[in-house]
Coordinates of C-alpha atoms and ligand atoms in Angstrom, one line a residue:
M25 CA -21.8 -10.0 193.2
G26 CA -24.6 -9.2 195.6
K27 CA -24.7 -5.8 194.2
T28 CA -28.3 -5.2 195.1
S29 CA -28.0 -5.6 198.9
I30 CA -26.7 -2.9 200.9
T31 CA -23.7 -4.0 202.8
R32 CA -23.0 -0.9 204.9
R33 CA -22.4 -3.0 208.1
T34 CA -19.6 -5.0 206.5
F35 CA -16.0 -3.9 207.1
V36 CA -17.1 -1.5 209.7
R37 CA -14.0 -0.3 211.4
A38 CA -14.0 2.1 214.3
M39 CA -11.5 4.9 213.7
G40 CA -12.6 7.4 216.3
G41 CA -10.7 6.8 219.5
A42 CA -12.9 7.1 222.6
F43 CA -15.9 7.6 220.3
G44 CA -15.2 4.8 218.0
A45 CA -18.1 2.9 219.4
V46 CA -20.5 5.4 217.9
A47 CA -19.3 4.4 214.5
A48 CA -19.1 0.8 215.1
A49 CA -22.8 0.8 216.1
G50 CA -23.6 2.4 212.7
L51 CA -25.5 5.1 214.3
P52 CA -25.7 8.1 211.8
V53 CA -25.2 10.5 214.8
S54 CA -24.6 13.8 213.2
V55 CA -25.5 17.5 213.3
L56 CA -27.0 19.2 216.3
A57 CA -29.4 22.0 216.8
A58 CA -28.6 25.2 214.8
R59 CA -28.2 27.8 217.5
P60 CA -24.8 29.4 217.8
R61 CA -23.6 28.8 221.3
P62 CA -20.4 30.6 222.3
T63 CA -19.5 28.0 225.0
A64 CA -21.1 25.1 223.2
T65 CA -21.2 21.6 224.8
R66 CA -19.3 19.5 222.4
N67 CA -20.9 16.6 220.6
P68 CA -18.9 13.4 219.8
L69 CA -17.2 13.6 216.4
F70 CA -19.0 11.2 214.0
I71 CA -16.7 8.8 212.3
P72 CA -18.3 7.2 209.2
P73 CA -17.9 3.4 208.9
T74 CA -14.9 2.3 206.7
V75 CA -15.8 -0.1 203.9
S76 CA -14.0 -1.9 201.1
A77 CA -14.3 -0.5 197.7
A78 CA -14.0 -4.1 196.2
G79 CA -17.7 -4.8 196.1
Y80 CA -20.1 -2.4 197.5
A81 CA -23.7 -1.2 197.0
L82 CA -24.0 2.6 197.5
G83 CA -27.4 4.0 197.9
A84 CA -28.0 7.7 197.4
A85 CA -31.3 8.7 199.0
P86 CA -33.1 11.1 201.3
A87 CA -32.4 10.0 204.9
T88 CA -33.5 11.2 208.4
L89 CA -30.7 11.0 210.8
S90 CA -31.3 11.1 214.5
V91 CA -29.5 14.0 216.0
Q92 CA -29.8 14.1 219.8
G93 CA -33.3 12.7 219.5
Q94 CA -34.2 15.2 216.9
P95 CA -34.8 14.3 213.2
R96 CA -32.4 15.8 210.6
S97 CA -33.4 15.5 207.0
V98 CA -30.5 15.2 204.6
L99 CA -29.5 13.4 201.4
A100 CA -27.1 10.6 202.4
Y101 CA -25.1 7.7 201.0
N102 CA -26.4 4.5 202.8
G103 CA -27.8 6.7 205.6
Y104 CA -24.5 8.2 206.6
L105 CA -23.4 11.9 206.5
P106 CA -20.5 11.9 205.4
G107 CA -20.9 8.7 203.4
P108 CA -18.9 5.5 204.3
T109 CA -15.2 5.9 204.0
F110 CA -13.8 3.6 201.2
R111 CA -10.5 2.1 201.7
A112 CA -8.5 0.5 198.9
S113 CA -4.9 -0.5 198.3
R114 CA -2.8 0.4 195.4
G115 CA -3.1 -2.7 193.1
G116 CA -6.6 -3.4 194.2
S117 CA -9.8 -2.7 192.5
A118 CA -13.1 -0.9 193.1
D119 CA -16.6 -2.1 192.1
V120 CA -19.3 0.1 193.6
T121 CA -22.9 0.1 192.4
L122 CA -24.8 3.3 192.8
M123 CA -28.5 2.9 193.5
N124 CA -30.2 6.3 192.9
G125 CA -32.9 6.7 195.5
L126 CA -33.1 10.4 194.8
A127 CA -35.9 12.3 193.1
Q128 CA -33.3 13.7 190.6
E129 CA -30.6 12.2 188.5
T130 CA -27.1 11.8 190.0
T131 CA -23.6 10.5 189.3
V132 CA -20.7 9.6 191.5
H133 CA -17.4 11.3 190.8
W134 CA -14.3 9.8 192.4
H135 CA -12.5 13.0 193.0
G136 CA -8.7 12.5 192.8
M137 CA -9.0 9.0 191.6
V138 CA -7.6 8.3 188.0
V139 CA -10.3 6.2 186.6
P140 CA -11.6 5.4 183.0
P141 CA -14.0 8.0 181.7
A142 CA -17.0 5.6 182.2
A143 CA -16.3 5.4 185.9
D144 CA -15.6 9.1 186.4
G145 CA -19.2 10.2 187.0
H146 CA -19.3 12.6 184.1
P147 CA -22.7 14.5 184.0
R148 CA -23.4 12.8 180.6
D149 CA -23.5 9.4 182.5
A150 CA -26.4 10.6 184.7
V151 CA -28.3 7.9 186.5
A152 CA -32.1 8.4 186.5
P153 CA -34.1 8.1 189.8
G154 CA -34.6 4.5 190.6
G155 CA -31.5 3.5 188.4
T156 CA -28.2 1.9 189.1
Y157 CA -24.7 2.3 187.7
S158 CA -21.7 0.2 188.2
Y159 CA -18.4 2.0 188.8
Q160 CA -15.4 -0.3 188.2
F161 CA -11.9 0.7 188.2
A162 CA -8.4 -0.5 189.1
V163 CA -6.7 1.4 191.9
N164 CA -3.3 2.3 190.5
Q165 CA -2.2 5.5 192.1
R166 CA -0.3 6.9 195.1
A167 CA -1.7 6.7 198.6
A168 CA -3.9 9.7 199.2
L169 CA -7.1 10.9 200.7
N170 CA -9.5 11.2 197.8
W171 CA -13.3 11.6 198.0
Y172 CA -16.6 11.0 196.2
H173 CA -19.6 13.2 195.5
P174 CA -22.3 13.7 192.8
H175 CA -21.3 15.4 189.6
T176 CA -24.8 16.0 188.3
H177 CA -25.5 18.5 185.5
M178 CA -26.4 21.8 187.3
L179 CA -27.3 19.9 190.5
T180 CA -23.9 19.2 192.0
G181 CA -24.1 22.1 194.5
E182 CA -27.5 21.1 195.8
Q183 CA -26.7 17.4 196.2
V184 CA -23.4 18.0 197.9
A185 CA -24.7 20.7 200.2
L186 CA -27.6 18.5 201.3
G187 CA -25.1 15.8 202.3
L188 CA -23.8 13.6 199.6
A189 CA -20.1 13.2 199.9
G190 CA -17.6 10.8 201.5
A191 CA -14.0 9.9 201.7
F192 CA -11.9 7.4 199.6
I193 CA -8.5 6.5 201.1
V194 CA -5.9 4.8 199.0
N195 CA -3.0 3.0 200.8
D196 CA 0.3 1.9 199.4
D197 CA 3.6 0.3 200.4
E198 CA 5.5 3.6 200.4
E199 CA 3.1 5.0 202.9
A200 CA 3.0 1.8 205.1
A201 CA 6.8 1.9 205.4
L202 CA 6.5 5.2 207.2
A203 CA 4.5 3.6 210.0
L204 CA 2.2 6.6 210.3
P205 CA -0.4 6.9 213.1
S206 CA -3.2 4.4 212.3
G207 CA -6.4 2.8 213.8
A208 CA -7.9 5.2 216.3
Y209 CA -5.0 7.7 215.7
E210 CA -5.9 8.2 212.1
V211 CA -9.0 10.3 211.9
P212 CA -10.8 11.6 208.8
L213 CA -12.1 15.2 209.1
V214 CA -14.6 16.3 206.5
V215 CA -15.0 20.0 207.1
R216 CA -17.8 22.0 205.6
D217 CA -20.4 24.5 206.3
A218 CA -24.2 24.1 206.2
N219 CA -27.6 25.7 206.8
I220 CA -30.3 23.9 208.9
D221 CA -33.9 25.1 209.0
S222 CA -36.3 25.0 212.0
S223 CA -37.6 21.6 211.1
G224 CA -34.0 20.3 211.3
A225 CA -33.5 19.8 207.5
L226 CA -30.2 20.7 205.8
T227 CA -31.2 23.5 203.3
Y228 CA -29.6 24.8 200.1
T229 CA -30.0 28.0 198.3
A230 CA -27.9 28.5 195.2
K231 CA -26.2 31.8 195.1
S232 CA -24.0 32.8 192.1
S233 CA -21.3 34.0 194.5
G234 CA -21.3 30.7 196.2
F235 CA -23.3 28.9 198.9
L236 CA -22.0 30.0 202.4
G237 CA -23.6 28.1 205.3
K238 CA -24.0 29.7 208.7
I239 CA -22.6 26.8 210.7
P240 CA -19.6 24.5 210.5
L241 CA -19.9 20.8 210.4
V242 CA -17.0 18.3 211.0
N243 CA -18.0 14.8 209.7
G244 CA -21.5 16.1 209.9
T245 CA -21.2 16.9 213.5
Q246 CA -22.0 20.5 214.8
D247 CA -19.8 21.6 217.8
A248 CA -17.7 18.4 217.4
G249 CA -15.4 17.1 220.1
L250 CA -13.0 14.3 220.2
A251 CA -11.2 12.8 223.2
V252 CA -7.6 12.1 222.3
D253 CA -4.6 10.2 224.0
T254 CA -1.2 11.7 224.6
A255 CA -0.3 10.4 221.1
L256 CA 0.6 11.6 217.7
Y257 CA -2.5 11.8 215.5
R258 CA -3.0 11.8 211.8
F259 CA -5.8 13.9 210.6
R260 CA -7.0 13.4 207.1
V261 CA -8.8 16.7 206.2
L262 CA -11.1 17.3 203.3
C263 CA -12.5 20.7 202.5
G264 CA -16.0 19.5 201.6
S265 CA -17.8 22.8 201.5
N266 CA -19.4 24.2 198.3
A267 CA -17.7 27.6 198.3
R268 CA -16.2 28.3 201.7
L269 CA -12.4 28.6 202.3
F270 CA -11.1 27.5 205.8
R271 CA -8.0 28.8 207.4
L272 CA -7.2 26.1 209.9
A273 CA -5.2 26.7 213.1
L274 CA -4.8 25.2 216.5
S275 CA -5.9 27.3 219.5
N276 CA -2.6 26.5 221.3
G277 CA -0.6 27.9 218.4
A278 CA 1.0 24.5 217.8
P279 CA 2.1 24.0 214.2
F280 CA 0.7 21.2 212.0
A281 CA 3.1 18.9 210.5
I282 CA 1.9 18.7 206.9
I283 CA 2.8 15.3 205.4
G284 CA 0.5 15.2 202.4
N285 CA -2.2 16.9 200.3
D286 CA -4.6 16.0 197.4
G287 CA -2.2 13.6 195.5
G288 CA -0.6 11.9 198.6
L289 CA 2.6 12.4 200.5
L290 CA 4.8 15.5 200.1
A291 CA 8.5 15.0 199.5
A292 CA 9.2 16.4 203.0
T293 CA 7.3 17.3 206.1
A294 CA 6.4 21.0 206.2
W295 CA 5.4 22.8 209.4
E296 CA 2.7 25.5 209.4
S297 CA 0.6 27.1 212.1
E298 CA -2.1 28.3 209.6
I299 CA -3.3 26.5 206.4
E300 CA -5.9 27.9 204.1
I301 CA -7.9 25.3 202.1
A302 CA -10.6 25.6 199.4
P303 CA -13.4 23.3 198.3
G304 CA -12.0 20.0 197.0
E305 CA -8.6 20.3 198.6
R306 CA -7.2 17.7 201.1
L307 CA -4.5 17.8 203.8
D308 CA -2.7 15.1 205.6
L309 CA -1.7 16.4 209.0
L310 CA 0.1 15.1 212.0
V311 CA -0.7 16.7 215.4
D312 CA 1.2 15.9 218.5
F313 CA -0.5 15.6 221.8
R314 CA 2.3 13.9 223.6
T315 CA 3.5 16.8 225.6
L316 CA 0.1 17.9 226.8
A317 CA -1.4 17.1 230.2
V318 CA -4.5 15.1 230.5
G319 CA -7.4 17.5 230.7
T320 CA -5.8 20.0 228.2
K321 CA -8.2 21.2 225.5
V322 CA -7.1 22.2 222.1
M323 CA -9.5 23.7 219.5
L324 CA -9.2 23.2 215.8
R325 CA -10.3 26.6 214.5
D326 CA -11.2 28.3 211.3
L327 CA -9.7 31.7 211.4
N328 CA -11.6 32.9 208.4
A329 CA -15.0 32.7 210.0
G330 CA -13.8 32.6 213.6
W331 CA -15.3 29.2 214.1
D332 CA -14.5 26.5 216.6
L333 CA -14.5 23.4 214.4
L334 CA -13.3 20.6 216.7
E335 CA -12.5 20.5 220.4
L336 CA -9.7 17.9 221.1
T337 CA -9.6 17.0 224.8
V338 CA -6.6 15.2 226.0
A339 CA -8.2 12.3 227.9
R340 CA -5.8 9.5 228.4
Q341 CA -2.1 9.1 229.1
V342 CA -0.3 6.6 226.9
T343 CA 3.2 6.0 225.7
D344 CA 3.6 6.6 222.0
T345 CA 7.0 6.7 220.4
T346 CA 5.9 7.3 216.7
A347 CA 8.3 9.5 215.0
V348 CA 7.3 12.4 212.7
P349 CA 9.2 11.5 209.6
A350 CA 11.1 14.4 207.9
S351 CA 11.5 12.7 204.6
L352 CA 8.3 11.2 203.1
S353 CA 8.4 10.5 199.4
T354 CA 10.2 11.1 196.1
I355 CA 8.3 13.5 193.9
V356 CA 9.5 13.0 190.3
P357 CA 9.1 16.4 188.5
L358 CA 7.1 16.3 185.4
G359 CA 9.4 17.1 182.4
P360 CA 9.4 20.3 180.3
P361 CA 6.0 21.0 178.7
V362 CA 5.4 20.3 175.1
T363 CA 2.4 22.6 174.9
T364 CA 0.9 25.6 177.0
R365 CA -2.8 26.1 177.4
E366 CA -4.4 29.2 178.8
F367 CA -7.6 29.0 180.9
S368 CA -9.3 32.2 181.9
F369 CA -12.0 31.8 184.7
D370 CA -14.3 34.5 183.7
G371 CA -17.2 35.9 185.7
M372 CA -19.0 33.2 187.7
S373 CA -19.9 30.9 184.8
R374 CA -17.4 30.8 182.0
I375 CA -14.0 29.4 181.0
N376 CA -12.3 31.2 178.2
G377 CA -15.5 33.0 177.5
S378 CA -17.7 30.0 177.2
V379 CA -20.4 28.6 179.4
Y380 CA -20.3 24.8 179.8
D381 CA -22.1 22.8 177.2
I382 CA -22.5 19.2 178.1
N383 CA -22.3 18.2 174.4
R384 CA -19.4 20.4 173.4
I385 CA -15.8 19.1 173.4
D386 CA -13.7 22.1 174.4
F387 CA -10.2 20.8 173.6
E388 CA -8.2 17.6 173.0
V389 CA -5.1 16.6 175.0
P390 CA -2.6 14.0 173.6
F391 CA -2.2 11.0 175.9
G392 CA 1.1 11.0 177.8
Q393 CA 2.2 14.5 176.9
T394 CA 3.4 16.9 179.5
E395 CA 1.6 20.3 179.3
L396 CA 1.7 23.5 181.1
W397 CA -1.7 24.8 182.0
R398 CA -2.0 28.4 183.0
F399 CA -5.0 29.4 185.0
R400 CA -6.1 33.0 185.5
T401 CA -9.1 34.9 186.6
G402 CA -11.0 37.9 185.5
G403 CA -12.5 38.3 189.0
N404 CA -15.2 36.8 191.2
A405 CA -12.6 34.5 192.9
P406 CA -12.0 32.3 194.8
H407 CA -12.0 29.8 192.0
P408 CA -10.6 26.4 193.2
V409 CA -9.6 25.0 189.8
H410 CA -10.0 21.1 189.6
V411 CA -8.9 18.8 186.9
H412 CA -10.3 15.2 186.3
G413 CA -8.2 12.3 185.0
A414 CA -4.7 13.3 186.3
S415 CA -3.0 15.0 189.2
F416 CA -0.7 18.0 188.4
Q417 CA 2.3 19.8 189.9
V418 CA 1.9 23.5 190.8
Q419 CA 4.8 25.4 189.4
R420 CA 4.2 29.1 189.9
R421 CA 1.7 31.7 191.2
T422 CA 2.0 35.2 190.2
G423 CA -0.1 38.2 191.2
G424 CA -2.3 38.1 194.3
R425 CA -0.7 35.9 197.0
G426 CA 2.3 35.5 194.6
T427 CA 3.7 32.3 196.1
I428 CA 3.3 28.5 196.2
F429 CA 2.4 27.4 199.7
S430 CA 4.0 24.4 201.4
W431 CA 0.7 22.4 201.2
E432 CA 0.6 22.9 197.4
R433 CA 3.8 21.1 196.6
G434 CA 3.9 17.5 195.5
W435 CA 0.9 16.3 193.5
K436 CA -2.5 18.3 193.5
D437 CA -5.8 17.9 191.6
T438 CA -7.3 21.2 193.0
V439 CA -5.6 24.5 193.2
L440 CA -6.9 27.8 194.5
L441 CA -7.1 30.8 192.2
Q442 CA -7.7 34.2 194.0
D443 CA -8.4 37.4 192.2
G444 CA -5.5 38.7 190.3
E445 CA -3.7 35.4 190.4
T446 CA -2.2 33.3 187.6
V447 CA -1.3 29.8 188.6
E448 CA 0.8 27.5 186.3
V449 CA 0.7 23.8 186.6
L450 CA 2.3 20.8 184.8
V451 CA 0.0 18.0 183.9
R452 CA 0.3 14.8 182.0
F453 CA -2.6 12.5 181.2
D454 CA -1.2 9.0 181.3
G455 CA -4.0 7.1 182.8
F456 CA -6.8 6.6 180.3
R457 CA -8.1 8.2 177.0
G458 CA -11.5 9.7 176.8
L459 CA -13.8 12.4 178.1
Y460 CA -13.1 14.3 181.3
V461 CA -13.9 17.7 182.7
M462 CA -12.0 20.5 184.4
H463 CA -13.9 23.1 186.4
C464 CA -14.2 25.6 189.2
H465 CA -14.9 23.6 192.3
K466 CA -16.9 26.4 193.8
L467 CA -20.0 24.2 193.1
E468 CA -22.3 27.1 192.2
H469 CA -19.8 28.3 189.6
E470 CA -19.6 24.7 188.3
D471 CA -23.3 24.3 188.1
M472 CA -23.7 27.7 186.3
G473 CA -21.2 26.6 183.7
M474 CA -17.6 27.3 184.8
M475 CA -16.5 23.9 183.4
A476 CA -15.1 22.5 180.2
N477 CA -15.1 19.1 178.5
F478 CA -11.8 17.7 177.2
V479 CA -10.9 14.5 175.6
V480 CA -7.5 12.7 176.1
V481 CA -6.6 11.3 172.7
Ligands
LIG523 CU1 -14.8 17.2 193.2 CU2 -15.2 17.6 189.2 O1 -15.1 17.4 191.2
LIG524 CU1 -15.3 29.9 190.4

């Protein structure tokens, strides 16, 4: 299967509009010098190459990117930060061989993908330095933006913060029928924060309250800019930070048309001018530049930190008659639950009072049974709660913000728990039997033990 040769140049597909050539040339152009500049010159948004998941060799290794002629030391998948964007169609399959070029053990978890336990990247399936591991699974789920990252015992936060993460896009017929913006008009945006030292290296310091970087990166690019046409764009947003929450907004006050989230399309398009997302969560957004004059600049901002994330400059007049669909998909509600389980996220390292033990099975879930899972916290939030092995439907949030937001409808695999909140979800494991984990996706909490093993039986 040619699993030993790196094939990162195959299936390269430019998706970056005016800056697509950067991706096509395979240049790992990325982050820039670390000084905060209020009126920063913008740097072309890096678009990782798109590759097929059907047979791919994925190397995780230290890499030195060239950033405006300066070296930038990171950990990267095949030399890219973020890693290559996998694309697969429902009904297809994935066959990815990890080659661990790190000095530490690692795994690859396919966040949002329903895969057999052996392909889920559980910390028990750690790959030693120099080792390889074959991840093979059928792609049999809704179209969605999923992603991949290490899930290494007590080292996930470090490996992700230093650069290991990438997108995994699933397409299906239902999505194709909507004729959504594609090609250069479909842009992945991996939003995260980072720290960069004076030598140009990404750095990581574990902090029990969560790693908060001093600068934002979008697709690894600091002070990112993208030239856009007078067209409708589809932005596939992943919150890829370790701990930071982003409150996204456009500087011109225009609303986002939200068409999807973690688990794919919503039932109907929702319009919001501010959206808050937490580590692990995804958004599928349409943004309309058709009424804007050439030369107009619109900033994608993070209102929490007051950061300018991505400057969108209207650069070219085109005619685009793509419609924003009002109705998107049918979400079949999960039936009434057979069982209720309670999960208390305690302190910064415990679920239901217990610190994660890699060898302990915390509970068993019958295959195919609809259950209500109730998440609550004793403090130290935010806790973005993530479940492997199935998506869920958010039913109710009480306390705290006290509501379910439009971007939390449909199917989710990660839901934000703030202090004082109780969130109820319905979940049914009808993919595979075997060992999975659920955990806080603030990666420092995960690494300290806010995680549980469960077995679908
Ligand atoms: Cu994104 Cu268990 O992880
Ligand atoms: Cu937490």
